[in-house]
Amino acid sequence: MQTLDALKERIKGYLERKPYRWNKDYSVLVKDIVNIKQMNISVYVTRTINFQNPGRKNICRSDLLLELMKIFEELHIKYHLLP
């Protein structure tokens, strides 16, 4: 539980550092618990950029994924991204 709280705080910190890209509203949902040591989570965020610029949208999404990977490694969380 402490790790999940730390994960949420780090995601919140990242989103607050990038107010020109992301709204502060976000949610981290536990979708499924597979066994004692594995769970599936989803992170939902809202962009502040114009949707008519798909290149910029993809760059922002890529930066978010790289930051999530960095947070997971710092918290020693093993992760598998969907293809």
Coordinates of C-alpha atoms in Angstrom, one line a residue:
M1 CA 0.0 0.0 0.0
Q2 CA 2.9 2.4 0.8
T3 CA 4.4 1.7 -2.7
L4 CA 1.1 2.6 -4.4
D5 CA 0.8 5.8 -2.4
A6 CA 4.4 6.7 -3.3
L7 CA 3.6 6.0 -7.0
K8 CA 0.5 8.3 -6.9
E9 CA 2.6 11.1 -5.2
R10 CA 5.3 10.8 -7.8
I11 CA 2.8 10.9 -10.7
K12 CA 1.1 13.9 -9.1
G13 CA 4.5 15.6 -8.8
Y14 CA 5.3 15.0 -12.4
L15 CA 2.0 16.4 -13.6
E16 CA 2.3 19.5 -11.4
R17 CA 5.8 20.1 -12.9
K18 CA 4.3 20.1 -16.4
P19 CA 1.1 22.3 -16.1
Y20 CA 1.4 23.3 -19.8
R21 CA 1.0 19.7 -20.9
W22 CA -1.2 18.0 -18.2
N23 CA -4.2 18.9 -16.0
K24 CA -3.8 18.2 -12.4
D25 CA -6.8 15.8 -12.5
Y26 CA -5.6 12.2 -12.8
S27 CA -6.5 8.8 -11.5
V28 CA -4.6 5.6 -10.8
L29 CA -6.9 2.6 -10.9
V30 CA -6.2 -1.0 -9.8
K31 CA -7.9 -2.9 -12.5
D32 CA -7.1 -6.5 -11.5
I33 CA -5.1 -8.4 -8.9
V34 CA -3.7 -11.5 -10.6
N35 CA -2.1 -13.1 -7.7
I36 CA -0.5 -11.9 -4.4
K37 CA 2.5 -10.3 -6.2
Q38 CA 0.9 -9.0 -9.4
M39 CA -1.7 -6.3 -10.2
N40 CA -2.8 -4.5 -13.3
I41 CA -3.1 -0.7 -13.0
S42 CA -4.3 2.1 -15.3
V43 CA -3.2 5.7 -15.2
Y44 CA -5.7 8.2 -16.6
V45 CA -4.6 11.8 -17.3
T46 CA -6.0 14.7 -19.3
R47 CA -4.0 16.8 -21.7
T48 CA -4.1 20.6 -22.0
I49 CA -2.7 20.7 -25.5
N50 CA -4.6 21.0 -28.8
F51 CA -5.8 17.7 -30.2
Q52 CA -5.3 18.9 -33.7
N53 CA -1.5 18.5 -33.3
P54 CA -1.0 14.6 -33.2
G55 CA 2.8 14.9 -33.2
R56 CA 2.9 17.0 -30.0
K57 CA 0.3 14.7 -28.4
N58 CA 2.6 11.6 -29.1
I59 CA 5.6 13.4 -27.7
C60 CA 3.8 14.2 -24.5
R61 CA 2.5 10.7 -24.1
S62 CA 6.0 9.3 -24.8
D63 CA 7.5 11.6 -22.1
L64 CA 4.8 10.5 -19.6
L65 CA 5.6 6.8 -20.3
L66 CA 9.4 7.4 -19.9
E67 CA 8.7 9.2 -16.6
L68 CA 6.5 6.3 -15.4
M69 CA 9.3 3.8 -16.2
K70 CA 11.7 5.9 -14.3
I71 CA 9.3 6.1 -11.3
F72 CA 8.8 2.3 -11.4
E73 CA 12.5 1.7 -11.3
E74 CA 13.1 4.1 -8.4
L75 CA 10.4 2.4 -6.4
H76 CA 11.6 -1.1 -7.4
I77 CA 8.4 -2.0 -9.1
K78 CA 8.6 -4.6 -11.9
Y79 CA 6.4 -3.6 -14.8
H80 CA 5.4 -4.9 -18.2
L81 CA 4.0 -2.5 -20.8
L82 CA 1.4 -3.6 -23.2
P83 CA 2.4 -3.7 -26.9

